CSV table of C-alpha atoms and ligand atoms in Angstrom, one decimal:
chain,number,residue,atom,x,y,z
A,1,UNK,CA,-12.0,21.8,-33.8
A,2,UNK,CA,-12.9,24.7,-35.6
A,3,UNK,CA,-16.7,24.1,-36.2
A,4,UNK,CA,-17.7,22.2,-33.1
A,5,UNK,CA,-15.0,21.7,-30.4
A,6,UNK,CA,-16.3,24.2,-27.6
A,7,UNK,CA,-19.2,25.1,-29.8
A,8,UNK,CA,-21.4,23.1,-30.9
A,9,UNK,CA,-22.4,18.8,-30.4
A,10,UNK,CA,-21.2,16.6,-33.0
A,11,UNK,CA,-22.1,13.1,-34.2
A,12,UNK,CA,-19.6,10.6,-35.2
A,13,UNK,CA,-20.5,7.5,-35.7
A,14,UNK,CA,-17.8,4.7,-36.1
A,15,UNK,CA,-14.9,7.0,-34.1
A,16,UNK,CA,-13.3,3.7,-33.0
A,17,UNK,CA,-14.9,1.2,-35.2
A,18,UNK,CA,-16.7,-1.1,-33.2
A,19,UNK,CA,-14.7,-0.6,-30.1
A,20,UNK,CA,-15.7,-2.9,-27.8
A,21,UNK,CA,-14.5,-1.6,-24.7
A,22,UNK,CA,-12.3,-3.0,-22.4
A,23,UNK,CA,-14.0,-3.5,-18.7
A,24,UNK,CA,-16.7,-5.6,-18.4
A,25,UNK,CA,-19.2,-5.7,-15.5
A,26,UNK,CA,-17.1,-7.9,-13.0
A,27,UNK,CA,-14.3,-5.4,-13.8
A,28,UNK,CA,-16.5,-2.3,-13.1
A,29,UNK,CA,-18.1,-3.8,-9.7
A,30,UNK,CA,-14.0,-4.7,-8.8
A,31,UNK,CA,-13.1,-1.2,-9.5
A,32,UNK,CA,-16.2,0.5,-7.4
A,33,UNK,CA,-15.1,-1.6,-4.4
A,34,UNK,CA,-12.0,0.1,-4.3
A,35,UNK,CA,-11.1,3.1,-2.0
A,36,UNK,CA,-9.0,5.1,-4.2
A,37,UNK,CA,-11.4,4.9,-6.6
A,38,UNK,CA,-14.6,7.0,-7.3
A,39,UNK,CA,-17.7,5.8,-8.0
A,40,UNK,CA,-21.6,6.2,-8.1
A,41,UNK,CA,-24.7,4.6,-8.6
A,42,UNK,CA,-28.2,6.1,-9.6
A,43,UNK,CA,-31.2,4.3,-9.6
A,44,UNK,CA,-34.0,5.3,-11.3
A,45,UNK,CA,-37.8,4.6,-9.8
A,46,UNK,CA,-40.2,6.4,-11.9
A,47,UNK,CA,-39.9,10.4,-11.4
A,48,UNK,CA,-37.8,9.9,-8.5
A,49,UNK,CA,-33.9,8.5,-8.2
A,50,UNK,CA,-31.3,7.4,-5.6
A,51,UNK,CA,-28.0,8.0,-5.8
A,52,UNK,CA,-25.1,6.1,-3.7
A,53,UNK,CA,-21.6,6.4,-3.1
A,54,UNK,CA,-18.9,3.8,-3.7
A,55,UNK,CA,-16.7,2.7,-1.9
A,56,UNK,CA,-19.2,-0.6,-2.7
A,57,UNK,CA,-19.6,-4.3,-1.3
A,58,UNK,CA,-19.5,-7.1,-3.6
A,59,UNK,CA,-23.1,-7.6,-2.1
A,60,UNK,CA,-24.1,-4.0,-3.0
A,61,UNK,CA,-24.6,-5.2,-6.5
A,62,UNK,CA,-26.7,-8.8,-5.9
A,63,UNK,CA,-29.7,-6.5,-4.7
A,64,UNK,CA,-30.0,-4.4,-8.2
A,65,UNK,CA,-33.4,-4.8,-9.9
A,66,UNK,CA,-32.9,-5.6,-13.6
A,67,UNK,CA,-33.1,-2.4,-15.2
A,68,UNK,CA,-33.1,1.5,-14.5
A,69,UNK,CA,-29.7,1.8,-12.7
A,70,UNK,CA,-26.0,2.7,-13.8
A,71,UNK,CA,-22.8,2.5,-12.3
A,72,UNK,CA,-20.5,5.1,-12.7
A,73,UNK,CA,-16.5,4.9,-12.2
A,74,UNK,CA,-14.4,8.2,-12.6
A,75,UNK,CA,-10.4,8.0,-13.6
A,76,UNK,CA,-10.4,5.0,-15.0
A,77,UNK,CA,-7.5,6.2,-16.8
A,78,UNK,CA,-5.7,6.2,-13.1
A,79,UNK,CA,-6.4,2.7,-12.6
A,80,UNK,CA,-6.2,0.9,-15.9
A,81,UNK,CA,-3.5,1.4,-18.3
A,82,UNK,CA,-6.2,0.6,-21.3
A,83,UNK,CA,-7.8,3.5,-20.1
A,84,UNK,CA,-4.5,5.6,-20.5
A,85,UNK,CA,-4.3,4.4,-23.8
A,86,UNK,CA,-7.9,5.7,-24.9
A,87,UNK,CA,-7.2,9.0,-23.9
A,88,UNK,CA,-3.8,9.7,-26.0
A,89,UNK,CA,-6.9,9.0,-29.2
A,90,UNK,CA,-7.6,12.5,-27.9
A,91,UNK,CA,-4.3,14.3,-28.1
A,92,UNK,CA,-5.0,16.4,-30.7
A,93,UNK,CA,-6.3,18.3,-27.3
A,94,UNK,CA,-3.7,20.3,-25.0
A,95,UNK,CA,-3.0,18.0,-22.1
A,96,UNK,CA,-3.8,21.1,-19.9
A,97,UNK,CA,-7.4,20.3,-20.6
A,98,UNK,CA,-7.7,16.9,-19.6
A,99,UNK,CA,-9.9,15.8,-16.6
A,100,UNK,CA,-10.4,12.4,-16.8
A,101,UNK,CA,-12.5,8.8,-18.1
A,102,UNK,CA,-15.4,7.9,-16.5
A,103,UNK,CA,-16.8,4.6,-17.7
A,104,UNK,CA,-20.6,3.6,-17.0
A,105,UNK,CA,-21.9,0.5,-17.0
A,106,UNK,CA,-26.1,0.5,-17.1
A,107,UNK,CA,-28.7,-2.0,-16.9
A,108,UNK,CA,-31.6,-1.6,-19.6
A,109,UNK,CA,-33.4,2.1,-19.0
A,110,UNK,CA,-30.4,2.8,-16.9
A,111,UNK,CA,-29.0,6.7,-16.8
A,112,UNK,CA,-28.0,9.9,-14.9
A,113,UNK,CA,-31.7,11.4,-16.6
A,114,UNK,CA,-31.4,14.6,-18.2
A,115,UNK,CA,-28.8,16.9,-17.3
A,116,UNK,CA,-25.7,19.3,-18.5
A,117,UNK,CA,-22.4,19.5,-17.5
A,118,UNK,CA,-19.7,22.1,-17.1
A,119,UNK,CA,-17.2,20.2,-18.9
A,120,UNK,CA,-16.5,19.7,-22.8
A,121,UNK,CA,-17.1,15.5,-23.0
A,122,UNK,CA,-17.0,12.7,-25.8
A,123,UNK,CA,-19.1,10.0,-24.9
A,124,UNK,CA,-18.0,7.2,-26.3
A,125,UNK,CA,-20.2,3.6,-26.6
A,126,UNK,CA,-18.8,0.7,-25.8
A,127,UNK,CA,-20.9,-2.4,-25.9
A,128,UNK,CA,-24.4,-2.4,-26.1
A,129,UNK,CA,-26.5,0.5,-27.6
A,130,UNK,CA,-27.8,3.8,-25.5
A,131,UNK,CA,-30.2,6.5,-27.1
A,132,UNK,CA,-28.7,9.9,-26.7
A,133,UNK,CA,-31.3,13.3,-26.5
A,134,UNK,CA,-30.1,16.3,-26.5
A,135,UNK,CA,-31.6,20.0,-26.8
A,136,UNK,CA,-29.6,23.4,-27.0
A,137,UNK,CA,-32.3,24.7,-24.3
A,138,UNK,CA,-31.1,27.9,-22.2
A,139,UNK,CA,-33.4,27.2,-19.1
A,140,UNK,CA,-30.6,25.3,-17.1
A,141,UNK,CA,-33.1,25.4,-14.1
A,142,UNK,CA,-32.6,22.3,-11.7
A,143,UNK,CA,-35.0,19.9,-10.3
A,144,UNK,CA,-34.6,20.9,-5.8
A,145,UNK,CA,-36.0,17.8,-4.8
A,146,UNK,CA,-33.4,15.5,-5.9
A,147,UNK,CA,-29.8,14.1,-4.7
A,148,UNK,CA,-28.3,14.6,-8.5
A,149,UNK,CA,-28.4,18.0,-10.9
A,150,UNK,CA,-31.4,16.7,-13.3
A,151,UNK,CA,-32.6,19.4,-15.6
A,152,UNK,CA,-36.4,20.8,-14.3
A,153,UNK,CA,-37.7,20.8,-18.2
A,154,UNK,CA,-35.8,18.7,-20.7
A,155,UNK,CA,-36.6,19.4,-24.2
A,156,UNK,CA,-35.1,16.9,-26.5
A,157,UNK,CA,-34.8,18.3,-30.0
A,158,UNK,CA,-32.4,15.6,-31.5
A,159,UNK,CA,-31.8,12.4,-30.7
A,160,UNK,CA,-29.6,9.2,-31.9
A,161,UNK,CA,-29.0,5.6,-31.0
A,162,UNK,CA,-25.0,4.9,-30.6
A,163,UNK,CA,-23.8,1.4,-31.1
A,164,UNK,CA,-20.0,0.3,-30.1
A,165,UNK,CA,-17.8,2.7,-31.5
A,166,UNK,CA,-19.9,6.0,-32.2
A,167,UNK,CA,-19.4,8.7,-30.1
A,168,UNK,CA,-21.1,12.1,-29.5
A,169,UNK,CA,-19.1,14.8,-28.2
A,170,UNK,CA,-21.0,17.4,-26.5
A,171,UNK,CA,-19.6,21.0,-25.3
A,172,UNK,CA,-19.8,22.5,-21.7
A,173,UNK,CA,-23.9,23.7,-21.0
A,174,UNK,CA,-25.5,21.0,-23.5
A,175,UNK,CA,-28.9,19.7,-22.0
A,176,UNK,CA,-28.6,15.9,-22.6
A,177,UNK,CA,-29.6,12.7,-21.9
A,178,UNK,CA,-28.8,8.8,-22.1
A,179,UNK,CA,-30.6,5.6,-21.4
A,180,UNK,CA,-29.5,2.5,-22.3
A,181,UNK,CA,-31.4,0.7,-24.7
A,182,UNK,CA,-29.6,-2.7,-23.5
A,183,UNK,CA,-26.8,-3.4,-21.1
A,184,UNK,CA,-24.7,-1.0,-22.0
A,185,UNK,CA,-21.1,1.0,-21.6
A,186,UNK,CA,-20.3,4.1,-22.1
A,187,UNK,CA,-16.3,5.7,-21.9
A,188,UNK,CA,-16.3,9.6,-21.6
A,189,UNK,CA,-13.9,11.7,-22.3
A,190,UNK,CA,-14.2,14.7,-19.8
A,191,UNK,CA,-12.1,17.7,-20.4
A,192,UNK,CA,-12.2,20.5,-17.6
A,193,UNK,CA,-11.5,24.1,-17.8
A,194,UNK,CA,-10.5,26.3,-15.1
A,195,UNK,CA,-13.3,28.5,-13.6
A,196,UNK,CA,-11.8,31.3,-12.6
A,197,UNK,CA,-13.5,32.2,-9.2
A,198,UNK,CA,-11.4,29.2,-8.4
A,199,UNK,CA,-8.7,29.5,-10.1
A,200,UNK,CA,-8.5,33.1,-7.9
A,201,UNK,CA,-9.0,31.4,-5.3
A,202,UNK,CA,-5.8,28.6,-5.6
A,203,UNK,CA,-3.6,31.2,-7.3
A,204,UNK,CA,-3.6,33.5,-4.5
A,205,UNK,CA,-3.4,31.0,-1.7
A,206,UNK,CA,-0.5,29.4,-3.6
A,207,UNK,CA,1.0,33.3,-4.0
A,208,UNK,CA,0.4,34.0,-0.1
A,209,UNK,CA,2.9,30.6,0.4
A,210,UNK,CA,5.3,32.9,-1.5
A,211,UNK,CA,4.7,36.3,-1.0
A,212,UNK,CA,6.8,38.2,1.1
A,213,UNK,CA,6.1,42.7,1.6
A,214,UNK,CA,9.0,43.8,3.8
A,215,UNK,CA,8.4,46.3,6.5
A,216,UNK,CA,6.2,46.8,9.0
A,217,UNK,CA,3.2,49.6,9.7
A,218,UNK,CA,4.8,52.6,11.7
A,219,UNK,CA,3.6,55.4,13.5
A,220,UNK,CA,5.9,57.7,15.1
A,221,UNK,CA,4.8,60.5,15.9
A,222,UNK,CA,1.8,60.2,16.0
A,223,UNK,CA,-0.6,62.6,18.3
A,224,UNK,CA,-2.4,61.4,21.4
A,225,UNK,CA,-5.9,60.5,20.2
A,226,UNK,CA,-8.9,61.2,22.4
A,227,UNK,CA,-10.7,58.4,20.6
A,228,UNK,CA,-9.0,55.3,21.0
A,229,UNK,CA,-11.7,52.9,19.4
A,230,UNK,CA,-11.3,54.3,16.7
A,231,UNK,CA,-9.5,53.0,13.1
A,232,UNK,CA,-6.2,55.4,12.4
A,233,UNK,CA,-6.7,56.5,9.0
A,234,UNK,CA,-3.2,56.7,8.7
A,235,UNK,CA,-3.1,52.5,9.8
A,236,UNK,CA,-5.8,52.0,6.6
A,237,UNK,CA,-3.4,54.6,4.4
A,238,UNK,CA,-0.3,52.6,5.0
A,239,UNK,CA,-2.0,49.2,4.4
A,240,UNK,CA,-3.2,50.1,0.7
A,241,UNK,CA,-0.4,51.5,0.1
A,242,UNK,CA,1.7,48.4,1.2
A,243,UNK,CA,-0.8,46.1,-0.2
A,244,UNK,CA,-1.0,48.2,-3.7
A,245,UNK,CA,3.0,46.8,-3.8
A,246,UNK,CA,1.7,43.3,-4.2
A,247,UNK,CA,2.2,42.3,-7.9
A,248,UNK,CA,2.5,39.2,-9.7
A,249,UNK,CA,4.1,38.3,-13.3
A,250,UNK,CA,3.5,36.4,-16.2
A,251,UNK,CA,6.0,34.3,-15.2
A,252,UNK,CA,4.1,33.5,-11.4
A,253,UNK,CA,1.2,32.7,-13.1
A,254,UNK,CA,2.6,29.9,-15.7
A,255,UNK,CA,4.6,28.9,-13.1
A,256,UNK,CA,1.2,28.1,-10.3
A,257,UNK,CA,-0.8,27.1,-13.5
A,258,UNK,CA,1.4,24.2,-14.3
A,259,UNK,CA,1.7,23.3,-10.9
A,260,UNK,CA,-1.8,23.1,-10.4
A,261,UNK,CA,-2.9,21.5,-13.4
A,262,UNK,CA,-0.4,19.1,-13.7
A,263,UNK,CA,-1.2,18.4,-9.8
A,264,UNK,CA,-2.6,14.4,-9.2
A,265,UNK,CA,-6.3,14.4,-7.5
A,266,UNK,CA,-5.9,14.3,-3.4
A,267,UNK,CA,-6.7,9.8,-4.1
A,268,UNK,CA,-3.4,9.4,-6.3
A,269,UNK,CA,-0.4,7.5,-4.8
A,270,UNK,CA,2.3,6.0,-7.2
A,271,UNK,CA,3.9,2.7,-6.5
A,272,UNK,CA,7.5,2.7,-7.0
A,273,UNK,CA,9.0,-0.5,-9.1
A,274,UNK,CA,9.5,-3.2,-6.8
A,275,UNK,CA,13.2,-2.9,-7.7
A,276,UNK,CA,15.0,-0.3,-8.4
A,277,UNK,CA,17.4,-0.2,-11.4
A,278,UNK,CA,21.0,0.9,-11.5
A,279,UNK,CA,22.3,3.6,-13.4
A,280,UNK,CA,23.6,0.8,-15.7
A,281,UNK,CA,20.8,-1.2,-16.4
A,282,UNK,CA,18.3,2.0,-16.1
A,283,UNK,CA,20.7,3.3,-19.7
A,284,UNK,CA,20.5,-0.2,-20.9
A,285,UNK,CA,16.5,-0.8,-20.4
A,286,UNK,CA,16.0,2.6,-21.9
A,287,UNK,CA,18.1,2.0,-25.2
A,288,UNK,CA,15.9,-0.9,-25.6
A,289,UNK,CA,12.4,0.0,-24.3
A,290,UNK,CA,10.0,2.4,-24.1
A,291,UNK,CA,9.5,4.4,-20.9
A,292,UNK,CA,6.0,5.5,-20.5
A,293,UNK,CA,4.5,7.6,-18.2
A,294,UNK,CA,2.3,6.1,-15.5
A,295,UNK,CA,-1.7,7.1,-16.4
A,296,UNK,CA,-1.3,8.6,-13.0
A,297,UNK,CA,1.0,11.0,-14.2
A,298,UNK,CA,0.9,14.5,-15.0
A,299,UNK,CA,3.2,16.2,-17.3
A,300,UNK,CA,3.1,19.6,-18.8
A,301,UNK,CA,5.8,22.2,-19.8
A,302,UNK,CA,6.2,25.6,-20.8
A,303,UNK,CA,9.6,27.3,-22.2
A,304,UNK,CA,11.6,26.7,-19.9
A,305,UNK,CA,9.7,24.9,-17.2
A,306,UNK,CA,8.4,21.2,-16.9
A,307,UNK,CA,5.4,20.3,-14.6
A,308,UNK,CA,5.4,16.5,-13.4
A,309,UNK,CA,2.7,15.5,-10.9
A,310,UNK,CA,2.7,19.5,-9.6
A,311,UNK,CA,6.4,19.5,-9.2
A,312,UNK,CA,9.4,21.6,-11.3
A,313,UNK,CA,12.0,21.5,-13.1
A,314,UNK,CA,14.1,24.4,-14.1
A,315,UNK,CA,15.5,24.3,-17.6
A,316,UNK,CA,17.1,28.3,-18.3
A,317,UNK,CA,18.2,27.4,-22.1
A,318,UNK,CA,14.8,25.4,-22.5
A,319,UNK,CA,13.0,22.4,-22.0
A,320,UNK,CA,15.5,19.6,-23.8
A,321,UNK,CA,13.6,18.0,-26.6
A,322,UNK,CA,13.5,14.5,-24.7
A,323,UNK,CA,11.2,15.8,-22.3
A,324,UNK,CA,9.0,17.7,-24.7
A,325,UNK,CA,8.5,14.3,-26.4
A,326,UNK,CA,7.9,12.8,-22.9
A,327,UNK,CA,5.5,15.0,-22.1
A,328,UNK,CA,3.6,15.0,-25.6
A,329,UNK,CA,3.8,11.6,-26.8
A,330,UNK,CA,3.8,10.2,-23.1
A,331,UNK,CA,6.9,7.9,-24.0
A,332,UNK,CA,10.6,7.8,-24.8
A,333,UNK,CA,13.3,5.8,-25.7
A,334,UNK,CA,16.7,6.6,-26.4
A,335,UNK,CA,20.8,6.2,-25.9
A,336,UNK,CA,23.4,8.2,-24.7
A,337,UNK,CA,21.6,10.2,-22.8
A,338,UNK,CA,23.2,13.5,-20.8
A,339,UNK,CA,24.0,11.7,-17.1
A,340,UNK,CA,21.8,15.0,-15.5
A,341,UNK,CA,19.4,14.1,-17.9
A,342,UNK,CA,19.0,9.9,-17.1
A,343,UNK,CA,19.3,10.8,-13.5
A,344,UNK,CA,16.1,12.6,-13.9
A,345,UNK,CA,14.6,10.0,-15.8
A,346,UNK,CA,15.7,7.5,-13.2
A,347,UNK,CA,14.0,9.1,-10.6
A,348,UNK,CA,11.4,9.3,-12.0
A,349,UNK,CA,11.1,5.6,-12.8
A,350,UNK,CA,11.6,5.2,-9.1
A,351,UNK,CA,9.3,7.3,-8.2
A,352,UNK,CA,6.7,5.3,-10.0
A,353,UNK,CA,6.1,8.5,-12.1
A,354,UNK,CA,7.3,6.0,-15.2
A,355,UNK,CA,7.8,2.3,-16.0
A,356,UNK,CA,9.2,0.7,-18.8
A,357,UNK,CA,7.0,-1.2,-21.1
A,358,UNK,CA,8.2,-4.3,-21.9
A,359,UNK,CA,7.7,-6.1,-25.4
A,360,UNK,CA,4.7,-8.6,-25.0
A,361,UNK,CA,3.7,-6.5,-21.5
A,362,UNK,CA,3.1,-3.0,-22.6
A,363,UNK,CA,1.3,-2.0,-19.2
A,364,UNK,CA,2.1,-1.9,-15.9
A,365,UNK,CA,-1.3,-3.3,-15.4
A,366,UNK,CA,-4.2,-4.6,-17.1
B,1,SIN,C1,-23.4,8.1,-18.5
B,1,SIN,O1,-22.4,7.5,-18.9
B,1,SIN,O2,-24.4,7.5,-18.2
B,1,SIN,C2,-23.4,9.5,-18.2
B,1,SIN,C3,-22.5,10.3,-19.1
B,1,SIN,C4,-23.0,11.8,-19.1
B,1,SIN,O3,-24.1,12.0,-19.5
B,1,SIN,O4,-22.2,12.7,-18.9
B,2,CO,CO1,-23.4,14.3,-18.9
């Protein structure tokens, strides 16, 4: 963290020994036929590419030439609980930061071609091998003649081969590039931060929603005016002042920042259990299993607030140590619990927000 995260690329090789992934390329084309799910894929003819949209057919994928094309699938972490899994190796990281996995699968030559992205990522290799270039170039200038952001002059100053298991993590404005050197997979690790044009922008929408300025402009009084088009000064006097009474706190802003980060992507829906457990067995299933929050699910907290899926809870003498270790560790388990506190929990295993992993079936799916 403190030489490279944010800073600088870093190579290590072995970060999961030989992991070998977990989708194949049935699983992949499965996934990219789904709605709810996003995906891409870019085809590479010479200097030129095509990029397409998923949604996919099955049939989609029998037309492929051999080599020069990928397939991209973002949130797989939504979808597959393996994928879940994978990103709690990088915890060490404030979940605040997380965006997503994106898993590629690419035919021999197959890439996005040389680019940079705003995001901090670790690209990790699953099967197969992929050569990784990368350059700390400034010109960030983009090719205009193309459907995807590839880098005008790419100027490769280092470059390694990954096998399963190495990974190169890469921070935000990094010129890179990756082409498969055989069929290949690659898992990265995308971690977003806010830009703050945006964030602006959703704060003060989401402070409008709230915002009430009592009163009303008034003008008695006032003298006949000869020159009725024009503004009253007095009209643009009492509006700055009334608008210089607008003020937010600390407070407004932790409070819209956990709802917005902690806020599922517009193509999340949860699926509640299909039965929902009494009070009873909900105590007895958590004294003897872990319940572990959906990959779907979005849970932050701050002092006294806790942000699940952009809603929250209130907690005045602090967020009770249970939910701090739901939140961090993404599981609890535990007896004689407060009944406010397991009705909370229970809703939230009906909302789908939770399930219980059972022994010999610790997902949900997958
Ligand atoms: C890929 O997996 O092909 C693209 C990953 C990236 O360069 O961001
Ligand atoms: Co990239």
């Amino acid at each position: 963290m403190r030489r490279h995260w944010h800073r600088k690329p870093h190579l290590v090789r072995q970060a999961i020994a030989g992991f070998p992934g977990f989708l194949d390329r049935a699983a992949m084309v499965r996934l990219a036929q789904r709605d709810d799910v996003e995906s891409r894929i870019v085809i590479r003819n010479g200097r030129s590419w095509a990029v397409h949209h998923g949604p996919f057919r099955r049939r989609d994928f029998t037309g492929l030439p051999s080599t020069n094309w990928t397939l991209l699938v973002q949130g797989v972490n939504l979808h597959d609980e393996r994928g879940a899994d994978l990103l709690e190796a990088f915890s060490f990281l404030p979940y605040a930061r997380l965006d997503d996995l994106m898993v590629s699968y690419a035919a021999p030559g197959g890439g996005v071609g040389p680019h940079f992205d705003s995001y901090d990522v670790f690209l990790l290799q699953g099967s197969g091998r992929r050569r990784w270039r990368i350059s700390t170039q400034d010109d960030l200038t983009l090719r205009e003649d193309l459907p995807l952001r590839l880098l005008r002059k790419f100027r490769a100053e280092q470059e390694w081969i990954l096998e399963p298991g190495d990974m190169l993590y890469l921070p935000p404005s990094h010129a890179h590039e990756g082409v498969a050197l055989d069929e290949c997979f690659t898992y990265s690790v995308g971690f977003r931060a806010p830009a703050f044009t945006e964030l602006a922008s959703q704060f003060l929408q989401d402070f409008a929603d709230r915002l009430e300025l009592p009163g009303r402009y008034e003008d008695a009084g006032a003298a006949p005016v000869t020159t009725p088009g024009r503004l009253p000064a007095r009209l643009v006097e009492a509006s700055c002042k009334a608008l210089s009474r607008i003020r937010w706190t600390h407070g407004d802003v932790e409070a819209f920042l956990g709802r917005f980060l902690s806020e599922p992507k517009p193509q999340v829906f949860f699926d509640p259990p299909a039965r929902a457990l009494s009070e009873r067995d909900f105590r007895r299933h958590l004294g003897r299993h872990a319940l572990r929050l959906h990959g779907k699910s979005l849970m932050i907290y701050s002092a006294h607030t806790v942000f699940l899926n952009g809603e929250t809870y209130q907690f005045p003498r602090g967020v009770p140590p249970l939910l701090r270790e739901l939140a961090d560790r993404r599981a609890v388990q535990g007896t004689d619990l407060p009944s406010a506190m397991a009705a909370l929990l229970r809703d939230w295993h009906a909302s789908g927000y939770a399930y219980f992993s059972l022994p010999g079936r610790r997902h949900a799916n997958g």
